[in-house]
mmCIF file of C-alpha atoms in Angstrom:
data_model
loop_
_atom_site.group_PDB
_atom_site.id
_atom_site.type_symbol
_atom_site.label_atom_id
_atom_site.label_comp_id
_atom_site.label_asym_id
_atom_site.label_seq_id
_atom_site.Cartn_x
_atom_site.Cartn_y
_atom_site.Cartn_z
ATOM 1 C CA UNK A 15 102.784 -28.449 -47.837
ATOM 2 C CA UNK A 16 100.457 -31.176 -49.115
ATOM 3 C CA UNK A 17 97.841 -32.784 -46.942
ATOM 4 C CA UNK A 18 98.011 -36.609 -47.150
ATOM 5 C CA UNK A 19 94.764 -37.108 -45.251
ATOM 6 C CA UNK A 20 92.206 -38.954 -47.426
ATOM 7 C CA UNK A 21 89.517 -36.785 -48.944
ATOM 8 C CA UNK A 22 86.375 -37.346 -46.857
ATOM 9 C CA UNK A 23 83.398 -38.883 -48.650
ATOM 10 C CA UNK A 24 80.656 -36.304 -48.914
ATOM 11 C CA UNK A 25 77.010 -36.741 -48.003
ATOM 12 C CA UNK A 26 76.377 -36.614 -51.738
ATOM 13 C CA UNK A 27 78.560 -39.688 -52.234
ATOM 14 C CA UNK A 28 76.508 -41.657 -49.707
ATOM 15 C CA UNK A 29 73.267 -40.441 -51.323
ATOM 16 C CA UNK A 30 74.589 -41.890 -54.597
ATOM 17 C CA UNK A 31 75.071 -45.217 -52.837
ATOM 18 C CA UNK A 32 71.423 -45.075 -51.715
ATOM 19 C CA UNK A 33 70.094 -44.474 -55.221
ATOM 20 C CA UNK A 34 68.191 -47.314 -56.963
ATOM 21 C CA UNK A 35 70.523 -50.126 -57.967
ATOM 22 C CA UNK A 36 70.437 -49.179 -61.659
ATOM 23 C CA UNK A 37 71.862 -45.724 -60.901
ATOM 24 C CA UNK A 38 73.752 -46.274 -57.651
ATOM 25 C CA UNK A 39 77.489 -46.097 -57.068
ATOM 26 C CA UNK A 40 79.326 -48.186 -54.505
ATOM 27 C CA UNK A 41 80.778 -46.921 -51.254
ATOM 28 C CA UNK A 42 83.703 -44.502 -51.605
ATOM 29 C CA UNK A 43 87.260 -45.842 -51.369
ATOM 30 C CA UNK A 44 87.849 -44.382 -47.922
ATOM 31 C CA UNK A 45 85.269 -46.747 -46.422
ATOM 32 C CA UNK A 46 87.791 -49.508 -47.107
ATOM 33 C CA UNK A 47 91.137 -47.782 -46.654
ATOM 34 C CA UNK A 48 90.819 -45.052 -44.007
ATOM 35 C CA UNK A 49 91.571 -46.291 -40.448
ATOM 36 C CA UNK A 50 89.540 -43.439 -38.978
ATOM 37 C CA UNK A 51 86.514 -44.451 -41.027
ATOM 38 C CA UNK A 52 87.025 -48.034 -39.877
ATOM 39 C CA UNK A 53 86.614 -46.785 -36.310
ATOM 40 C CA UNK A 54 83.523 -44.752 -37.191
ATOM 41 C CA UNK A 55 81.961 -47.746 -38.924
ATOM 42 C CA UNK A 56 82.675 -49.826 -35.818
ATOM 43 C CA UNK A 57 80.379 -47.476 -33.915
ATOM 44 C CA UNK A 58 77.701 -47.125 -36.591
ATOM 45 C CA UNK A 59 77.630 -50.653 -38.019
ATOM 46 C CA UNK A 60 78.992 -53.088 -35.441
ATOM 47 C CA UNK A 61 78.634 -51.849 -31.858
ATOM 48 C CA UNK A 62 75.078 -50.560 -32.265
ATOM 49 C CA UNK A 63 73.702 -53.672 -33.999
ATOM 50 C CA UNK A 64 73.671 -57.422 -33.338
ATOM 51 C CA UNK A 65 77.185 -58.348 -34.457
ATOM 52 C CA UNK A 66 78.576 -61.871 -34.534
ATOM 53 C CA UNK A 67 81.208 -62.564 -31.879
ATOM 54 C CA UNK A 68 81.696 -66.334 -31.990
ATOM 55 C CA UNK A 69 79.724 -69.556 -31.643
ATOM 56 C CA UNK A 70 78.368 -71.344 -28.599
ATOM 57 C CA UNK A 71 80.343 -74.422 -29.684
ATOM 58 C CA UNK A 72 83.475 -72.465 -28.720
ATOM 59 C CA UNK A 73 82.481 -73.085 -25.072
ATOM 60 C CA UNK A 74 80.762 -76.493 -25.211
ATOM 61 C CA UNK A 75 80.815 -77.429 -21.490
ATOM 62 C CA UNK A 76 79.879 -75.558 -18.282
ATOM 63 C CA UNK A 77 82.889 -73.612 -17.065
ATOM 64 C CA UNK A 78 84.448 -73.285 -20.522
ATOM 65 C CA UNK A 79 85.816 -69.795 -21.149
ATOM 66 C CA UNK A 80 87.248 -68.223 -24.282
ATOM 67 C CA UNK A 81 88.724 -64.711 -24.475
ATOM 68 C CA UNK A 82 87.753 -62.794 -27.600
ATOM 69 C CA UNK A 83 89.178 -59.501 -28.809
ATOM 70 C CA UNK A 84 86.419 -57.684 -30.663
ATOM 71 C CA UNK A 85 87.212 -54.285 -32.183
ATOM 72 C CA UNK A 86 89.933 -53.835 -29.588
ATOM 73 C CA UNK A 87 87.615 -54.728 -26.686
ATOM 74 C CA UNK A 88 88.642 -57.625 -24.399
ATOM 75 C CA UNK A 89 85.552 -59.815 -24.054
ATOM 76 C CA UNK A 90 85.006 -63.221 -22.490
ATOM 77 C CA UNK A 91 82.744 -65.903 -23.895
ATOM 78 C CA UNK A 92 81.774 -68.112 -20.959
ATOM 79 C CA UNK A 93 79.339 -70.976 -20.390
ATOM 80 C CA UNK A 94 78.249 -70.749 -16.767
ATOM 81 C CA UNK A 95 77.672 -73.691 -14.422
ATOM 82 C CA UNK A 96 73.964 -73.723 -15.391
ATOM 83 C CA UNK A 97 74.918 -74.123 -19.063
ATOM 84 C CA UNK A 98 74.005 -70.579 -20.108
ATOM 85 C CA UNK A 99 76.406 -68.913 -22.546
ATOM 86 C CA UNK A 100 77.256 -65.380 -21.461
ATOM 87 C CA UNK A 101 79.544 -62.602 -22.674
ATOM 88 C CA UNK A 102 81.406 -60.419 -20.195
ATOM 89 C CA UNK A 103 84.059 -57.748 -20.256
ATOM 90 C CA UNK A 104 87.221 -59.780 -19.694
ATOM 91 C CA UNK A 105 88.463 -57.499 -16.916
ATOM 92 C CA UNK A 106 88.434 -57.524 -13.147
ATOM 93 C CA UNK A 107 86.292 -54.827 -11.522
ATOM 94 C CA UNK A 108 89.149 -54.022 -9.114
ATOM 95 C CA UNK A 109 91.995 -52.675 -11.242
ATOM 96 C CA UNK A 110 90.975 -53.689 -14.750
ATOM 97 C CA UNK A 111 93.282 -56.699 -15.031
ATOM 98 C CA UNK A 112 92.622 -59.146 -17.860
ATOM 99 C CA UNK A 113 91.083 -62.253 -16.324
ATOM 100 C CA UNK A 114 91.534 -64.956 -18.963
ATOM 101 C CA UNK A 115 94.413 -64.931 -21.466
ATOM 102 C CA UNK A 116 93.806 -68.304 -23.187
ATOM 103 C CA UNK A 117 90.776 -70.594 -23.631
ATOM 104 C CA UNK A 118 90.365 -72.783 -20.533
ATOM 105 C CA UNK A 119 87.889 -74.359 -18.151
ATOM 106 C CA UNK A 120 86.929 -72.536 -14.960
ATOM 107 C CA UNK A 121 86.843 -75.338 -12.392
ATOM 108 C CA UNK A 122 85.671 -73.305 -9.407
ATOM 109 C CA UNK A 123 85.588 -69.532 -9.408
ATOM 110 C CA UNK A 124 87.142 -67.235 -11.978
ATOM 111 C CA UNK A 125 90.119 -65.754 -10.144
ATOM 112 C CA UNK A 126 91.869 -62.541 -11.104
ATOM 113 C CA UNK A 127 95.616 -63.256 -11.269
ATOM 114 C CA UNK A 128 96.445 -59.820 -9.810
ATOM 115 C CA UNK A 129 94.748 -59.590 -6.405
ATOM 116 C CA UNK A 130 92.685 -62.807 -6.461
ATOM 117 C CA UNK A 131 89.244 -61.250 -6.579
ATOM 118 C CA UNK A 132 87.031 -64.188 -7.605
ATOM 119 C CA UNK A 133 83.882 -64.351 -9.694
ATOM 120 C CA UNK A 134 81.260 -67.042 -10.161
ATOM 121 C CA UNK A 135 80.743 -68.154 -13.752
ATOM 122 C CA UNK A 136 77.502 -66.152 -13.826
ATOM 123 C CA UNK A 137 79.555 -63.006 -13.172
ATOM 124 C CA UNK A 138 78.906 -62.471 -9.451
ATOM 125 C CA UNK A 139 81.815 -61.225 -7.342
ATOM 126 C CA UNK A 140 82.135 -63.856 -4.606
ATOM 127 C CA UNK A 141 85.435 -63.259 -2.803
ATOM 128 C CA UNK A 142 87.728 -60.270 -2.229
ATOM 129 C CA UNK A 143 90.784 -61.515 -0.280
ATOM 130 C CA UNK A 144 92.355 -59.007 2.158
ATOM 131 C CA UNK A 145 90.263 -56.157 0.720
ATOM 132 C CA UNK A 146 89.783 -54.760 4.248
ATOM 133 C CA UNK A 147 93.387 -55.354 5.265
ATOM 134 C CA UNK A 148 95.433 -58.502 6.003
ATOM 135 C CA UNK A 149 93.046 -61.303 6.862
ATOM 136 C CA UNK A 150 89.989 -59.090 6.353
ATOM 137 C CA UNK A 151 88.117 -60.233 3.234
ATOM 138 C CA UNK A 152 85.346 -57.648 3.361
ATOM 139 C CA UNK A 153 85.133 -53.881 3.658
ATOM 140 C CA UNK A 154 82.134 -51.689 4.350
ATOM 141 C CA UNK A 155 82.770 -49.635 1.224
ATOM 142 C CA UNK A 156 83.198 -52.597 -1.143
ATOM 143 C CA UNK A 157 79.720 -53.820 -2.096
ATOM 144 C CA UNK A 158 80.243 -57.106 -3.899
ATOM 145 C CA UNK A 159 76.676 -57.097 -5.217
ATOM 146 C CA UNK A 160 77.478 -54.075 -7.378
ATOM 147 C CA UNK A 161 80.895 -55.253 -8.565
ATOM 148 C CA UNK A 162 80.126 -58.315 -10.633
ATOM 149 C CA UNK A 163 81.577 -58.720 -14.103
ATOM 150 C CA UNK A 164 80.079 -56.359 -16.655
ATOM 151 C CA UNK A 165 77.877 -58.446 -18.915
ATOM 152 C CA UNK A 166 77.500 -57.640 -22.600
ATOM 153 C CA UNK A 167 74.039 -58.019 -24.105
ATOM 154 C CA UNK A 168 74.010 -61.206 -26.177
ATOM 155 C CA UNK A 169 71.727 -63.551 -28.112
ATOM 156 C CA UNK A 170 72.291 -66.979 -29.671
ATOM 157 C CA UNK A 171 70.732 -67.988 -32.977
ATOM 158 C CA UNK A 172 71.880 -70.914 -35.121
ATOM 159 C CA UNK A 173 74.660 -71.309 -32.531
ATOM 160 C CA UNK A 174 76.126 -67.899 -33.396
ATOM 161 C CA UNK A 175 76.686 -65.667 -30.380
ATOM 162 C CA UNK A 176 75.555 -62.169 -31.318
ATOM 163 C CA UNK A 177 76.382 -59.157 -29.162
ATOM 164 C CA UNK A 178 74.953 -55.668 -28.983
ATOM 165 C CA UNK A 179 77.832 -53.718 -27.492
ATOM 166 C CA UNK A 180 76.096 -50.398 -26.857
ATOM 167 C CA UNK A 181 72.846 -52.003 -25.694
ATOM 168 C CA UNK A 182 70.635 -49.868 -27.942
ATOM 169 C CA UNK A 183 69.481 -52.353 -30.590
ATOM 170 C CA UNK A 184 65.916 -53.692 -30.503
ATOM 171 C CA UNK A 185 65.640 -57.362 -29.470
ATOM 172 C CA UNK A 186 67.354 -59.767 -31.856
ATOM 173 C CA UNK A 187 64.117 -61.674 -32.527
ATOM 174 C CA UNK A 188 62.481 -58.411 -33.569
ATOM 175 C CA UNK A 189 65.352 -57.181 -35.734
ATOM 176 C CA UNK A 190 65.728 -60.475 -37.598
ATOM 177 C CA UNK A 191 62.148 -61.733 -37.516
ATOM 178 C CA UNK A 192 62.090 -61.985 -41.323
ATOM 179 C CA UNK A 193 64.973 -64.444 -41.635
ATOM 180 C CA UNK A 194 63.887 -66.355 -38.536
ATOM 181 C CA UNK A 195 60.511 -66.871 -40.221
ATOM 182 C CA UNK A 196 62.045 -67.643 -43.604
ATOM 183 C CA UNK A 197 64.182 -70.400 -42.088
ATOM 184 C CA UNK A 198 61.630 -71.545 -39.491
ATOM 185 C CA UNK A 199 61.726 -75.125 -40.812
ATOM 186 C CA UNK A 200 65.433 -75.205 -39.974
ATOM 187 C CA UNK A 201 64.840 -74.187 -36.361
ATOM 188 C CA UNK A 202 65.923 -77.537 -34.926
ATOM 189 C CA UNK A 203 69.004 -78.885 -33.173
ATOM 190 C CA UNK A 204 72.233 -78.680 -35.132
ATOM 191 C CA UNK A 205 75.511 -80.184 -34.014
ATOM 192 C CA UNK A 206 78.961 -78.723 -34.519
ATOM 193 C CA UNK A 207 81.170 -81.144 -36.437
ATOM 194 C CA UNK A 208 84.120 -80.744 -34.072
ATOM 195 C CA UNK A 209 87.749 -79.823 -34.612
ATOM 196 C CA UNK A 210 87.830 -80.758 -38.301
ATOM 197 C CA UNK A 211 84.695 -78.695 -38.909
ATOM 198 C CA UNK A 212 86.174 -75.354 -37.946
ATOM 199 C CA UNK A 213 88.877 -73.287 -39.604
ATOM 200 C CA UNK A 214 89.977 -69.674 -39.831
ATOM 201 C CA UNK A 215 91.065 -67.760 -42.925
ATOM 202 C CA UNK A 216 93.197 -64.623 -42.543
ATOM 203 C CA UNK A 217 92.386 -62.309 -45.408
ATOM 204 C CA UNK A 218 93.997 -58.986 -46.281
ATOM 205 C CA UNK A 219 90.791 -57.120 -46.989
ATOM 206 C CA UNK A 220 88.147 -54.954 -45.395
ATOM 207 C CA UNK A 221 85.397 -57.023 -43.770
ATOM 208 C CA UNK A 222 82.708 -55.396 -45.914
ATOM 209 C CA UNK A 223 84.240 -56.795 -49.102
ATOM 210 C CA UNK A 224 83.911 -60.289 -47.648
ATOM 211 C CA UNK A 225 80.207 -59.595 -47.090
ATOM 212 C CA UNK A 226 79.770 -58.123 -50.569
ATOM 213 C CA UNK A 227 81.415 -61.052 -52.311
ATOM 214 C CA UNK A 228 79.408 -63.610 -50.337
ATOM 215 C CA UNK A 229 76.133 -61.896 -51.179
ATOM 216 C CA UNK A 230 76.145 -62.555 -54.903
ATOM 217 C CA UNK A 231 76.361 -65.492 -57.304
ATOM 218 C CA UNK A 232 77.495 -63.371 -60.273
ATOM 219 C CA UNK A 233 81.129 -64.451 -59.810
ATOM 220 C CA UNK A 234 80.497 -68.220 -59.742
ATOM 221 C CA UNK A 235 81.470 -69.137 -63.341
ATOM 222 C CA UNK A 236 84.897 -67.536 -63.065
ATOM 223 C CA UNK A 237 85.851 -67.857 -59.394
ATOM 224 C CA UNK A 238 84.171 -71.179 -58.532
ATOM 225 C CA UNK A 239 84.199 -73.233 -61.723
ATOM 226 C CA UNK A 240 83.921 -76.506 -59.819
ATOM 227 C CA UNK A 241 80.832 -75.395 -57.920
ATOM 228 C CA UNK A 242 79.386 -73.791 -61.046
ATOM 229 C CA UNK A 243 79.763 -77.077 -62.954
ATOM 230 C CA UNK A 244 76.713 -78.496 -61.175
ATOM 231 C CA UNK A 245 75.081 -75.505 -59.432
ATOM 232 C CA UNK A 246 75.195 -73.087 -62.339
ATOM 233 C CA UNK A 247 74.765 -69.354 -62.354
ATOM 234 C CA UNK A 248 71.322 -69.769 -63.939
ATOM 235 C CA UNK A 249 70.273 -72.049 -61.064
ATOM 236 C CA UNK A 250 70.692 -69.211 -58.574
ATOM 237 C CA UNK A 251 68.427 -66.384 -57.451
ATOM 238 C CA UNK A 252 68.906 -63.175 -55.479
ATOM 239 C CA UNK A 253 67.740 -62.676 -51.896
ATOM 240 C CA UNK A 254 67.257 -59.128 -50.606
ATOM 241 C CA UNK A 255 65.738 -58.005 -47.319
ATOM 242 C CA UNK A 256 66.629 -54.295 -47.073
ATOM 243 C CA UNK A 257 68.149 -53.196 -43.755
ATOM 244 C CA UNK A 258 68.585 -56.789 -42.537
ATOM 245 C CA UNK A 259 70.215 -59.337 -44.868
ATOM 246 C CA UNK A 260 70.875 -60.274 -48.463
ATOM 247 C CA UNK A 261 72.353 -63.153 -50.367
ATOM 248 C CA UNK A 262 71.664 -65.873 -52.881
ATOM 249 C CA UNK A 263 69.895 -69.170 -53.190
ATOM 250 C CA UNK A 264 70.167 -72.124 -55.529
ATOM 251 C CA UNK A 265 67.625 -74.606 -56.840
ATOM 252 C CA UNK A 266 70.395 -77.184 -57.322
ATOM 253 C CA UNK A 267 72.131 -78.444 -54.186
ATOM 254 C CA UNK A 268 74.125 -81.666 -54.530
ATOM 255 C CA UNK A 269 74.648 -83.698 -51.369
ATOM 256 C CA UNK A 270 78.115 -84.979 -50.630
ATOM 257 C CA UNK A 271 78.255 -88.779 -50.717
ATOM 258 C CA UNK A 272 80.796 -91.308 -49.515
ATOM 259 C CA UNK A 273 82.099 -94.009 -51.839
ATOM 260 C CA UNK A 274 79.390 -96.391 -50.620
ATOM 261 C CA UNK A 275 76.699 -93.818 -51.394
ATOM 262 C CA UNK A 276 75.942 -92.763 -47.822
ATOM 263 C CA UNK A 277 75.488 -89.090 -47.003
ATOM 264 C CA UNK A 278 74.795 -86.947 -43.976
ATOM 265 C CA UNK A 279 71.362 -87.358 -42.384
ATOM 266 C CA UNK A 280 68.837 -84.648 -43.229
ATOM 267 C CA UNK A 281 67.273 -82.160 -40.861
ATOM 268 C CA UNK A 282 63.788 -83.423 -40.046
ATOM 269 C CA UNK A 283 60.538 -82.688 -41.893
ATOM 270 C CA UNK A 284 61.863 -80.008 -44.242
ATOM 271 C CA UNK A 285 59.601 -78.534 -46.942
ATOM 272 C CA UNK A 286 60.118 -79.854 -50.477
ATOM 273 C CA UNK A 287 62.219 -76.809 -51.467
ATOM 274 C CA UNK A 288 65.110 -78.080 -49.363
ATOM 275 C CA UNK A 289 65.261 -81.398 -51.249
ATOM 276 C CA UNK A 290 67.448 -79.691 -53.863
ATOM 277 C CA UNK A 291 67.541 -76.060 -52.743
ATOM 278 C CA UNK A 292 69.957 -74.165 -50.526
ATOM 279 C CA UNK A 293 70.322 -70.571 -49.351
ATOM 280 C CA UNK A 294 73.315 -68.416 -48.402
ATOM 281 C CA UNK A 295 72.749 -65.082 -46.708
ATOM 282 C CA UNK A 296 74.806 -62.344 -45.114
ATOM 283 C CA UNK A 297 73.079 -61.345 -41.897
ATOM 284 C CA UNK A 298 74.137 -57.746 -41.339
ATOM 285 C CA UNK A 299 76.596 -56.739 -40.229
ATOM 286 C CA UNK A 300 79.156 -59.573 -40.141
ATOM 287 C CA UNK A 301 77.701 -63.093 -40.133
ATOM 288 C CA UNK A 302 77.519 -65.274 -43.253
ATOM 289 C CA UNK A 303 75.131 -68.227 -43.062
ATOM 290 C CA UNK A 304 74.599 -71.244 -45.274
ATOM 291 C CA UNK A 305 71.666 -73.662 -45.055
ATOM 292 C CA UNK A 306 71.245 -77.004 -46.821
ATOM 293 C CA UNK A 307 69.126 -80.092 -46.162
ATOM 294 C CA UNK A 308 71.882 -82.031 -44.388
ATOM 295 C CA UNK A 309 74.281 -79.465 -42.945
ATOM 296 C CA UNK A 310 74.743 -75.771 -42.364
ATOM 297 C CA UNK A 311 77.565 -73.359 -41.735
ATOM 298 C CA UNK A 312 78.224 -70.045 -40.065
ATOM 299 C CA UNK A 313 81.071 -67.671 -40.864
ATOM 300 C CA UNK A 314 81.760 -64.983 -38.288
ATOM 301 C CA UNK A 315 83.782 -62.153 -39.798
ATOM 302 C CA UNK A 316 86.225 -60.581 -37.362
ATOM 303 C CA UNK A 317 87.107 -57.042 -38.487
ATOM 304 C CA UNK A 318 90.737 -56.663 -37.440
ATOM 305 C CA UNK A 319 91.577 -53.410 -39.227
ATOM 306 C CA UNK A 320 90.470 -51.547 -42.329
ATOM 307 C CA UNK A 321 92.456 -53.988 -44.474
ATOM 308 C CA UNK A 322 92.492 -57.218 -42.442
ATOM 309 C CA UNK A 323 89.693 -59.688 -41.693
ATOM 310 C CA UNK A 324 89.573 -63.110 -40.046
ATOM 311 C CA UNK A 325 86.884 -65.467 -41.285
ATOM 312 C CA UNK A 326 85.916 -67.997 -38.612
ATOM 313 C CA UNK A 327 84.128 -70.896 -40.314
ATOM 314 C CA UNK A 328 82.005 -73.498 -38.482
ATOM 315 C CA UNK A 329 80.131 -76.486 -39.950
ATOM 316 C CA UNK A 330 77.058 -78.083 -38.366
ATOM 317 C CA UNK A 331 75.071 -81.283 -38.918
ATOM 318 C CA UNK A 332 71.598 -82.632 -38.188
ATOM 319 C CA UNK A 333 72.961 -85.502 -36.084
ATOM 320 C CA UNK A 334 75.474 -85.537 -33.265
ATOM 321 C CA UNK A 335 77.243 -88.573 -34.746
ATOM 322 C CA UNK A 336 78.292 -88.426 -38.398
ATOM 323 C CA UNK A 337 81.008 -90.087 -40.469
ATOM 324 C CA UNK A 338 84.343 -88.417 -39.542
ATOM 325 C CA UNK A 339 85.807 -89.015 -43.006
ATOM 326 C CA UNK A 340 82.788 -87.473 -44.676
ATOM 327 C CA UNK A 341 82.918 -84.491 -42.308
ATOM 328 C CA UNK A 342 86.580 -83.973 -43.149
ATOM 329 C CA UNK A 343 85.799 -84.183 -46.863
ATOM 330 C CA UNK A 344 82.969 -81.691 -46.495
ATOM 331 C CA UNK A 345 85.162 -79.252 -44.567
ATOM 332 C CA UNK A 346 87.907 -79.552 -47.186
ATOM 333 C CA UNK A 347 85.406 -78.924 -49.958
ATOM 334 C CA UNK A 348 84.006 -75.782 -48.341
ATOM 335 C CA UNK A 349 87.464 -74.545 -47.420
ATOM 336 C CA UNK A 350 88.472 -74.820 -51.063
ATOM 337 C CA UNK A 351 85.417 -72.792 -52.107
ATOM 338 C CA UNK A 352 86.054 -70.081 -49.514
ATOM 339 C CA UNK A 353 89.760 -69.930 -50.333
ATOM 340 C CA UNK A 354 88.896 -69.384 -53.993
ATOM 341 C CA UNK A 355 87.343 -66.070 -52.940
ATOM 342 C CA UNK A 356 90.472 -64.747 -51.229
ATOM 343 C CA UNK A 357 92.204 -63.376 -54.332
ATOM 344 C CA UNK A 358 88.968 -61.582 -55.264
ATOM 345 C CA UNK A 359 88.388 -59.769 -51.985
ATOM 346 C CA UNK A 360 92.087 -58.984 -51.622
ATOM 347 C CA UNK A 361 92.163 -57.717 -55.213
ATOM 348 C CA UNK A 362 89.185 -55.451 -54.580
ATOM 349 C CA UNK A 363 90.891 -54.150 -51.431
ATOM 350 C CA UNK A 364 93.978 -53.210 -53.463
ATOM 351 C CA UNK A 365 91.711 -51.629 -56.052
ATOM 352 C CA UNK A 366 90.229 -49.314 -53.441
ATOM 353 C CA UNK A 367 93.541 -47.427 -53.386
ATOM 354 C CA UNK A 368 93.021 -46.298 -56.982
ATOM 355 C CA UNK A 369 92.254 -42.554 -56.676
ATOM 356 C CA UNK A 370 90.017 -42.514 -59.730
ATOM 357 C CA UNK A 371 87.706 -45.321 -58.613
ATOM 358 C CA UNK A 372 84.313 -43.883 -57.731
ATOM 359 C CA UNK A 373 82.796 -46.868 -55.921
ATOM 360 C CA UNK A 374 81.843 -48.697 -59.099
ATOM 361 C CA UNK A 375 78.450 -49.596 -60.531
ATOM 362 C CA UNK A 376 76.032 -52.457 -59.940
ATOM 363 C CA UNK A 377 74.426 -54.818 -62.406
ATOM 364 C CA UNK A 378 70.702 -54.254 -61.834
ATOM 365 C CA UNK A 379 70.086 -57.929 -62.601
ATOM 366 C CA UNK A 380 72.951 -59.533 -60.707
ATOM 367 C CA UNK A 381 74.149 -57.168 -57.957
ATOM 368 C CA UNK A 382 70.936 -56.477 -56.057
ATOM 369 C CA UNK A 383 72.131 -58.289 -52.890
ATOM 370 C CA UNK A 384 75.447 -56.397 -52.864
ATOM 371 C CA UNK A 385 73.736 -53.063 -53.394
ATOM 372 C CA UNK A 386 71.331 -53.954 -50.592
ATOM 373 C CA UNK A 387 74.302 -54.185 -48.221
ATOM 374 C CA UNK A 388 75.866 -50.952 -49.502
ATOM 375 C CA UNK A 389 72.544 -49.199 -48.991
ATOM 376 C CA UNK A 390 72.384 -50.458 -45.401
ATOM 377 C CA UNK A 391 75.919 -49.250 -44.687
ATOM 378 C CA UNK A 392 75.251 -45.826 -46.205
ATOM 379 C CA UNK A 393 71.950 -45.426 -44.346
ATOM 380 C CA UNK A 394 73.474 -46.258 -40.976
ATOM 381 C CA UNK A 395 76.467 -44.010 -41.571
ATOM 382 C CA UNK A 396 74.217 -41.101 -42.519
ATOM 383 C CA UNK A 397 72.050 -41.674 -39.443
ATOM 384 C CA UNK A 398 75.159 -41.884 -37.263
ATOM 385 C CA UNK A 399 76.300 -38.477 -38.442
ATOM 386 C CA UNK A 400 73.597 -36.507 -36.730
ATOM 387 C CA UNK A 401 73.309 -32.769 -37.424
ATOM 388 C CA UNK A 402 75.877 -30.795 -35.509
ATOM 389 C CA UNK A 403 78.179 -33.767 -34.983
ATOM 390 C CA UNK A 404 81.463 -33.481 -36.903
ATOM 391 C CA UNK A 405 82.231 -36.434 -39.145
ATOM 392 C CA UNK A 406 85.669 -36.619 -37.577
ATOM 393 C CA UNK A 407 86.351 -40.121 -38.816
ATOM 394 C CA UNK A 408 86.157 -39.002 -42.412
#
């Protein structure tokens, strides 16, 4: 009787991924097609790092709450009455009932629909109706101070809400000090463009392929001919920061202009590079960032399964008030660019079912950013598989 279980990638295969870019092979097929490996990568790559969950603009006002399913975990993005954005487990501490099913505003307390236990927006348990019997709202054995909502460690940078699910990662500012320093001039208020400046793309691919494609400019002439017509392949350069991020930059950024010649206002006091330059980086594991002189964007990749990803795209501007028509045009332009990538990442996903594909090779000149990401994945997977621990997900 044949065994249909995918052949597990060996330690040797991951060592080949970690070889110098000129000799390296890409990640084995099973890292894109095996549901068990998807679960193992969730532990090694997403829950133990600072992963993107959403954006603070999803909960713009105090009391705003948005449920988020992340890797099967019910979480709640909530801006408390003091204006602080928090992330909680979206479950009541009594019997584990889901608290919030749809985005909404919490006007008073957050009430569980099951037994009406109520929580303040900062997570404190404040009322427990009839917990001691009819008409008795307290009980000696129910200590409210220990039964607040379980808060998930979070950090906000460039409006992206990052979470460290297992609580083991070093502080975000320490982990990503390099990019924070690199983009220090951009550390100034940015304003979400509103409803027309957000959209979601459902893509039938593994989330890592979305990262890999975003990292490099090699594909521009063939996949993005419109973009390449003015920001050419030769205008781009590679960005690699091993273990943290990788991507591409361009020396030719063309501002979008309205018919009367007006454009979006610039971020203040930027160095001369940003007059015509722009940078696009994948911040490991799952956040794609773009920075230009007059607007920025963040794409939070939601890994749904080994072959399904949702790309949540958000556009930001230097001023709170900008031309609505120009914002809509800008969003449409970026959406067209991102949609042009869909057939590529879906095609690569299909290709990962070819039994003879060995992970592929990298162009030493053009694929450095993609190899940088593969190397990070392989290193974390190897570290996750500590001696004596079966690699059950393989």
